[in-house]
PDB file of C-alpha atoms in Angstrom:
ATOM      1  CA  MET A   1     -17.659  26.058  -6.940  1.00 64.00           C
ATOM      2  CA  ALA A   2     -18.635  26.429  -3.275  1.00 83.00           C
ATOM      3  CA  ALA A   3     -19.424  22.699  -3.177  1.00 93.00           C
ATOM      4  CA  VAL A   4     -15.912  21.833  -4.418  1.00 95.00           C
ATOM      5  CA  ALA A   5     -14.310  24.160  -1.855  1.00 95.00           C
ATOM      6  CA  ASP A   6     -16.463  22.675   0.917  1.00 96.00           C
ATOM      7  CA  SER A   7     -15.430  19.133  -0.071  1.00 97.00           C
ATOM      8  CA  ILE A   8     -11.760  20.126  -0.227  1.00 97.00           C
ATOM      9  CA  ILE A   9     -11.686  21.810   3.187  1.00 96.00           C
ATOM     10  CA  LYS A  10     -13.543  18.835   4.696  1.00 97.00           C
ATOM     11  CA  ARG A  11     -10.832  16.496   3.402  1.00 97.00           C
ATOM     12  CA  VAL A  12      -8.061  18.849   4.514  1.00 97.00           C
ATOM     13  CA  ARG A  13      -9.461  19.053   8.054  1.00 97.00           C
ATOM     14  CA  GLY A  14      -9.867  15.274   8.094  1.00 97.00           C
ATOM     15  CA  LYS A  15      -6.156  14.870   7.349  1.00 96.00           C
ATOM     16  CA  GLY A  16      -5.295  17.234  10.205  1.00 96.00           C
ATOM     17  CA  ARG A  17      -2.966  20.162  10.649  1.00 97.00           C
ATOM     18  CA  GLY A  18       0.495  19.691   9.194  1.00 96.00           C
ATOM     19  CA  TRP A  19      -0.727  18.055   5.987  1.00 97.00           C
ATOM     20  CA  ALA A  20       0.851  19.330   2.752  1.00 97.00           C
ATOM     21  CA  PHE A  21      -0.956  18.695  -0.511  1.00 97.00           C
ATOM     22  CA  THR A  22      -1.390  19.490  -4.205  1.00 97.00           C
ATOM     23  CA  PRO A  23      -4.407  19.914  -6.491  1.00 97.00           C
ATOM     24  CA  LYS A  24      -3.927  16.257  -7.503  1.00 96.00           C
ATOM     25  CA  ASP A  25      -5.172  15.215  -4.052  1.00 97.00           C
ATOM     26  CA  PHE A  26      -8.645  16.503  -4.954  1.00 97.00           C
ATOM     27  CA  LEU A  27      -9.199  15.599  -8.613  1.00 96.00           C
ATOM     28  CA  ASP A  28     -11.947  13.161  -7.579  1.00 96.00           C
ATOM     29  CA  LEU A  29     -13.926  16.162  -6.279  1.00 96.00           C
ATOM     30  CA  GLY A  30     -14.100  18.274  -9.450  1.00 95.00           C
ATOM     31  CA  THR A  31     -12.334  19.358 -12.625  1.00 95.00           C
ATOM     32  CA  ARG A  32      -8.748  20.579 -12.391  1.00 95.00           C
ATOM     33  CA  ALA A  33      -9.892  24.147 -13.082  1.00 96.00           C
ATOM     34  CA  SER A  34     -12.548  24.050 -10.336  1.00 96.00           C
ATOM     35  CA  VAL A  35     -10.089  22.516  -7.861  1.00 97.00           C
ATOM     36  CA  ASP A  36      -7.478  25.200  -8.640  1.00 97.00           C
ATOM     37  CA  MET A  37     -10.067  27.939  -8.210  1.00 97.00           C
ATOM     38  CA  ALA A  38     -11.311  26.472  -4.928  1.00 97.00           C
ATOM     39  CA  LEU A  39      -7.748  26.225  -3.574  1.00 97.00           C
ATOM     40  CA  THR A  40      -7.123  29.856  -4.523  1.00 97.00           C
ATOM     41  CA  ARG A  41     -10.287  30.920  -2.663  1.00 96.00           C
ATOM     42  CA  LEU A  42      -9.412  28.831   0.402  1.00 97.00           C
ATOM     43  CA  THR A  43      -5.918  30.372   0.406  1.00 97.00           C
ATOM     44  CA  GLN A  44      -7.308  33.912   0.146  1.00 97.00           C
ATOM     45  CA  SER A  45      -9.728  33.234   3.001  1.00 96.00           C
ATOM     46  CA  GLY A  46      -6.884  31.944   5.210  1.00 95.00           C
ATOM     47  CA  HIS A  47      -8.160  28.371   5.536  1.00 96.00           C
ATOM     48  CA  ILE A  48      -5.038  26.944   3.868  1.00 97.00           C
ATOM     49  CA  ARG A  49      -1.611  28.294   2.899  1.00 97.00           C
ATOM     50  CA  ARG A  50       0.267  28.257  -0.404  1.00 97.00           C
ATOM     51  CA  ILE A  51       3.853  27.074   0.230  1.00 96.00           C
ATOM     52  CA  GLY A  52       5.103  26.708  -3.347  1.00 94.00           C
ATOM     53  CA  ARG A  53       4.011  26.386  -6.938  1.00 93.00           C
ATOM     54  CA  GLY A  54       1.068  23.997  -6.842  1.00 94.00           C
ATOM     55  CA  LEU A  55       1.835  23.150  -3.190  1.00 97.00           C
ATOM     56  CA  TYR A  56      -0.289  23.985  -0.154  1.00 97.00           C
ATOM     57  CA  ASP A  57      -0.538  23.069   3.516  1.00 97.00           C
ATOM     58  CA  TYR A  58      -2.938  23.153   6.442  1.00 97.00           C
ATOM     59  CA  PRO A  59      -0.445  24.575   8.915  1.00 96.00           C
ATOM     60  CA  LYS A  60       0.015  23.588  12.499  1.00 95.00           C
ATOM     61  CA  LEU A  61      -0.447  26.609  14.767  1.00 93.00           C
ATOM     62  CA  HIS A  62       1.722  27.689  17.697  1.00 93.00           C
ATOM     63  CA  ASP A  63       0.466  30.001  20.467  1.00 93.00           C
ATOM     64  CA  ARG A  64       3.326  32.452  20.044  1.00 93.00           C
ATOM     65  CA  LEU A  65       4.876  31.641  16.678  1.00 92.00           C
ATOM     66  CA  GLY A  66       1.680  31.342  14.649  1.00 91.00           C
ATOM     67  CA  ALA A  67       1.642  29.075  11.574  1.00 91.00           C
ATOM     68  CA  LEU A  68       4.581  26.635  11.627  1.00 93.00           C
ATOM     69  CA  THR A  69       6.684  25.424   8.686  1.00 93.00           C
ATOM     70  CA  PRO A  70       5.470  22.005   7.492  1.00 94.00           C
ATOM     71  CA  GLU A  71       7.572  18.943   8.337  1.00 93.00           C
ATOM     72  CA  ALA A  72      10.048  17.745   5.705  1.00 91.00           C
ATOM     73  CA  ASP A  73       8.181  14.420   5.322  1.00 90.00           C
ATOM     74  CA  ALA A  74       4.914  16.240   4.548  1.00 94.00           C
ATOM     75  CA  ILE A  75       6.558  18.476   1.946  1.00 95.00           C
ATOM     76  CA  ALA A  76       8.406  15.565   0.335  1.00 94.00           C
ATOM     77  CA  GLN A  77       5.216  13.536   0.048  1.00 93.00           C
ATOM     78  CA  ALA A  78       3.386  16.461  -1.560  1.00 95.00           C
ATOM     79  CA  VAL A  79       6.245  16.976  -4.039  1.00 94.00           C
ATOM     80  CA  ALA A  80       6.118  13.265  -4.918  1.00 93.00           C
ATOM     81  CA  THR A  81       2.334  13.421  -5.413  1.00 92.00           C
ATOM     82  CA  GLN A  82       2.800  16.449  -7.651  1.00 92.00           C
ATOM     83  CA  GLY A  83       5.141  14.459  -9.904  1.00 91.00           C
ATOM     84  CA  GLY A  84       3.150  11.215  -9.686  1.00 92.00           C
ATOM     85  CA  ASP A  85       6.145   9.504  -8.043  1.00 93.00           C
ATOM     86  CA  LYS A  86       6.560   7.028  -5.203  1.00 92.00           C
ATOM     87  CA  LEU A  87       8.651   8.170  -2.258  1.00 92.00           C
ATOM     88  CA  VAL A  88      10.315   6.680   0.825  1.00 91.00           C
ATOM     89  CA  ARG A  89      12.984   7.758   3.283  1.00 87.00           C
ATOM     90  CA  SER A  90      16.449   6.926   2.010  1.00 86.00           C
ATOM     91  CA  GLY A  91      19.698   5.502   3.346  1.00 78.00           C
ATOM     92  CA  ALA A  92      20.548   6.918   6.766  1.00 74.00           C
ATOM     93  CA  GLN A  93      16.893   7.652   7.569  1.00 76.00           C
ATOM     94  CA  ALA A  94      16.036   4.037   6.733  1.00 80.00           C
ATOM     95  CA  ALA A  95      18.749   2.842   9.136  1.00 77.00           C
ATOM     96  CA  ASN A  96      17.238   5.028  11.838  1.00 75.00           C
ATOM     97  CA  ARG A  97      13.730   3.632  11.230  1.00 74.00           C
ATOM     98  CA  LEU A  98      15.004   0.053  11.524  1.00 76.00           C
ATOM     99  CA  GLY A  99      16.888   0.814  14.745  1.00 76.00           C
ATOM    100  CA  LEU A 100      20.262   0.163  13.091  1.00 77.00           C
ATOM    101  CA  SER A 101      21.425   3.700  13.831  1.00 72.00           C
ATOM    102  CA  THR A 102      20.543   6.333  16.414  1.00 63.00           C
ATOM    103  CA  GLN A 103      21.879   9.155  14.240  1.00 69.00           C
ATOM    104  CA  VAL A 104      19.232  11.449  12.825  1.00 66.00           C
ATOM    105  CA  PRO A 105      20.409  12.892   9.488  1.00 66.00           C
ATOM    106  CA  ALA A 106      20.639  16.687   9.419  1.00 67.00           C
ATOM    107  CA  LYS A 107      19.312  16.851   5.861  1.00 72.00           C
ATOM    108  CA  ALA A 108      16.034  15.325   4.798  1.00 75.00           C
ATOM    109  CA  SER A 109      16.740  12.992   1.884  1.00 85.00           C
ATOM    110  CA  TYR A 110      14.347  10.656   0.136  1.00 93.00           C
ATOM    111  CA  ALA A 111      14.428   7.890  -2.448  1.00 93.00           C
ATOM    112  CA  THR A 112      11.968   8.358  -5.291  1.00 93.00           C
ATOM    113  CA  SER A 113      10.754   6.534  -8.371  1.00 93.00           C
ATOM    114  CA  GLY A 114      11.076   9.883 -10.160  1.00 92.00           C
ATOM    115  CA  PRO A 115      14.141  11.900 -11.180  1.00 94.00           C
ATOM    116  CA  THR A 116      16.903  13.042  -8.825  1.00 94.00           C
ATOM    117  CA  ARG A 117      16.359  16.661  -7.805  1.00 92.00           C
ATOM    118  CA  VAL A 118      16.526  19.164  -4.962  1.00 92.00           C
ATOM    119  CA  LYS A 119      13.435  21.197  -4.060  1.00 90.00           C
ATOM    120  CA  LYS A 120      13.318  24.244  -1.814  1.00 91.00           C
ATOM    121  CA  VAL A 121       9.863  24.665  -0.305  1.00 92.00           C
ATOM    122  CA  ALA A 122       8.744  26.806   2.642  1.00 90.00           C
ATOM    123  CA  GLY A 123      12.329  27.341   3.776  1.00 89.00           C
ATOM    124  CA  ARG A 124      13.181  23.616   3.734  1.00 90.00           C
ATOM    125  CA  THR A 125      15.535  21.855   1.304  1.00 90.00           C
ATOM    126  CA  ILE A 126      14.298  18.440   0.212  1.00 90.00           C
ATOM    127  CA  ALA A 127      16.729  16.123  -1.596  1.00 90.00           C
ATOM    128  CA  LEU A 128      15.079  13.525  -3.826  1.00 92.00           C
ATOM    129  CA  LYS A 129      17.277  10.819  -5.315  1.00 92.00           C
ATOM    130  CA  ARG A 130      16.184   8.224  -7.857  1.00 93.00           C
ATOM    131  CA  SER A 131      15.992   4.921  -5.993  1.00 92.00           C
ATOM    132  CA  ARG A 132      18.287   2.035  -6.924  1.00 89.00           C
ATOM    133  CA  ALA A 133      15.827  -0.313  -5.203  1.00 92.00           C
ATOM    134  CA  PRO A 134      12.150  -0.896  -6.007  1.00 92.00           C
ATOM    135  CA  ILE A 135       9.747   1.199  -3.926  1.00 93.00           C
ATOM    136  CA  LEU A 136       6.900  -0.870  -2.528  1.00 90.00           C
ATOM    137  CA  ASP A 137       3.416   0.218  -1.557  1.00 82.00           C
ATOM    138  CA  SER A 138       3.428   2.819   1.220  1.00 74.00           C
ATOM    139  CA  ALA A 139       1.738   0.304   3.537  1.00 73.00           C
ATOM    140  CA  PHE A 140       5.145  -1.318   4.045  1.00 83.00           C
ATOM    141  CA  PRO A 141       7.458   1.366   5.528  1.00 87.00           C
ATOM    142  CA  ARG A 142       9.812  -1.153   7.177  1.00 89.00           C
ATOM    143  CA  ALA A 143      10.079  -3.286   4.040  1.00 92.00           C
ATOM    144  CA  ASN A 144      10.943  -0.161   2.060  1.00 92.00           C
ATOM    145  CA  ALA A 145      13.451   0.804   4.752  1.00 91.00           C
ATOM    146  CA  VAL A 146      15.163  -2.597   4.318  1.00 93.00           C
ATOM    147  CA  LEU A 147      15.518  -2.074   0.558  1.00 94.00           C
ATOM    148  CA  GLN A 148      16.865   1.462   1.018  1.00 92.00           C
ATOM    149  CA  MET A 149      19.277   0.226   3.681  1.00 91.00           C
ATOM    150  CA  LEU A 150      20.573  -2.442   1.289  1.00 93.00           C
ATOM    151  CA  ALA A 151      20.977   0.154  -1.481  1.00 92.00           C
ATOM    152  CA  HIS A 152      22.744   2.488   0.965  1.00 87.00           C
ATOM    153  CA  ALA A 153      25.109  -0.249   2.201  1.00 88.00           C
ATOM    154  CA  GLY A 154      25.923  -1.573  -1.287  1.00 91.00           C
ATOM    155  CA  LYS A 155      26.523  -5.139  -2.432  1.00 93.00           C
ATOM    156  CA  ALA A 156      30.055  -5.390  -0.977  1.00 93.00           C
ATOM    157  CA  ASN A 157      28.911  -4.479   2.551  1.00 91.00           C
ATOM    158  CA  VAL A 158      25.974  -6.853   2.936  1.00 92.00           C
ATOM    159  CA  ASP A 159      27.279  -9.481   5.363  1.00 93.00           C
ATOM    160  CA  ASP A 160      25.605 -12.063   7.628  1.00 92.00           C
ATOM    161  CA  ASP A 161      25.499  -9.598  10.531  1.00 91.00           C
ATOM    162  CA  LEU A 162      23.539  -7.021   8.504  1.00 91.00           C
ATOM    163  CA  ILE A 163      21.220  -9.746   7.158  1.00 94.00           C
ATOM    164  CA  GLN A 164      20.439 -10.874  10.733  1.00 92.00           C
ATOM    165  CA  ARG A 165      19.825  -7.322  11.924  1.00 90.00           C
ATOM    166  CA  LEU A 166      17.559  -6.492   8.987  1.00 91.00           C
ATOM    167  CA  ALA A 167      15.617  -9.734   9.456  1.00 91.00           C
ATOM    168  CA  ALA A 168      15.076  -8.885  13.125  1.00 88.00           C
ATOM    169  CA  GLY A 169      13.649  -5.467  12.239  1.00 86.00           C
ATOM    170  CA  ILE A 170      10.691  -6.685  10.156  1.00 89.00           C
ATOM    171  CA  ASP A 171       7.654  -8.915  10.581  1.00 91.00           C
ATOM    172  CA  ASP A 172       6.258 -11.671   8.356  1.00 91.00           C
ATOM    173  CA  ARG A 173       4.026  -9.229   6.445  1.00 93.00           C
ATOM    174  CA  ASP A 174       7.055  -7.103   5.548  1.00 93.00           C
ATOM    175  CA  LEU A 175       8.989 -10.201   4.511  1.00 93.00           C
ATOM    176  CA  GLN A 176       6.135 -11.368   2.290  1.00 93.00           C
ATOM    177  CA  ALA A 177       6.096  -7.953   0.552  1.00 94.00           C
ATOM    178  CA  LEU A 178       9.863  -8.190  -0.002  1.00 95.00           C
ATOM    179  CA  ARG A 179       9.606 -11.726  -1.403  1.00 94.00           C
ATOM    180  CA  LYS A 180       6.876 -10.600  -3.835  1.00 94.00           C
ATOM    181  CA  ALA A 181       9.132  -7.809  -5.118  1.00 94.00           C
ATOM    182  CA  GLN A 182      12.261  -9.945  -5.646  1.00 94.00           C
ATOM    183  CA  ALA A 183      11.827 -10.007  -9.430  1.00 94.00           C
ATOM    184  CA  GLN A 184      12.139  -6.183  -9.491  1.00 93.00           C
ATOM    185  CA  MET A 185      15.437  -6.173  -7.554  1.00 94.00           C
ATOM    186  CA  PRO A 186      19.061  -6.524  -8.638  1.00 94.00           C
ATOM    187  CA  GLY A 187      20.221 -10.122  -8.149  1.00 95.00           C
ATOM    188  CA  TRP A 188      22.373  -9.397  -5.085  1.00 96.00           C
ATOM    189  CA  MET A 189      19.481  -7.605  -3.355  1.00 96.00           C
ATOM    190  CA  SER A 190      17.149 -10.519  -4.105  1.00 96.00           C
ATOM    191  CA  ASP A 191      19.773 -12.864  -2.605  1.00 96.00           C
ATOM    192  CA  ALA A 192      19.822 -10.725   0.547  1.00 96.00           C
ATOM    193  CA  VAL A 193      16.025 -11.015   0.874  1.00 95.00           C
ATOM    194  CA  PHE A 194      16.289 -14.793   0.412  1.00 95.00           C
ATOM    195  CA  LYS A 195      18.879 -14.957   3.219  1.00 94.00           C
ATOM    196  CA  MET A 196      16.695 -12.761   5.449  1.00 93.00           C
ATOM    197  CA  SER A 197      13.817 -15.191   4.940  1.00 92.00           C
ATOM    198  CA  ALA A 198      16.081 -18.087   5.927  1.00 90.00           C
ATOM    199  CA  ALA A 199      17.301 -16.143   8.978  1.00 87.00           C
ATOM    200  CA  ARG A 200      13.729 -15.564  10.147  1.00 80.00           C
ATOM    201  CA  HIS A 201      12.396 -19.056   9.528  1.00 76.00           C
ATOM    202  CA  GLY A 202      15.489 -21.234   9.691  1.00 62.00           C
TER     203      GLY A 202
END
């Protein structure tokens, strides 16, 4: 049991303060029962903190305020891991990532491959909405942002100006990932990716 706990805390420290996680992040280190027991012990000893049912974090510390609330992105990712879902920032947050908008949404909302739901964890409200666009591997945040931006804009609002601006916000690796995923997209979204490719390469 001590060996499992030691392996878990080593991984947690390697991820750094601010990381939120679930038992699923450690199932390569032991059985589910041993992982759960180790997490309980680490929580009781103050090494980690329980922030919800099956959710934990390695909190960032402030000189005066003590342990801080985890960031919305960290909580959302942990919730997605818990459900075995993929997750990316949605709509307005995607526009912000691509430099198409300077507005930072007040509410943290995410597109997921799982069901639409709202989770309240550690004082934060996380809105998860089933994505209308495919969610690519997490190695392609800008490519995912393009797909979420297209879904947010809707078919009727995808014009040449938006195509040009989206094309300018990605690199060839992102474009290649989008081209590979065209078969998973609605036809109009696939057409937009085709036009983006033409805009980038003439």
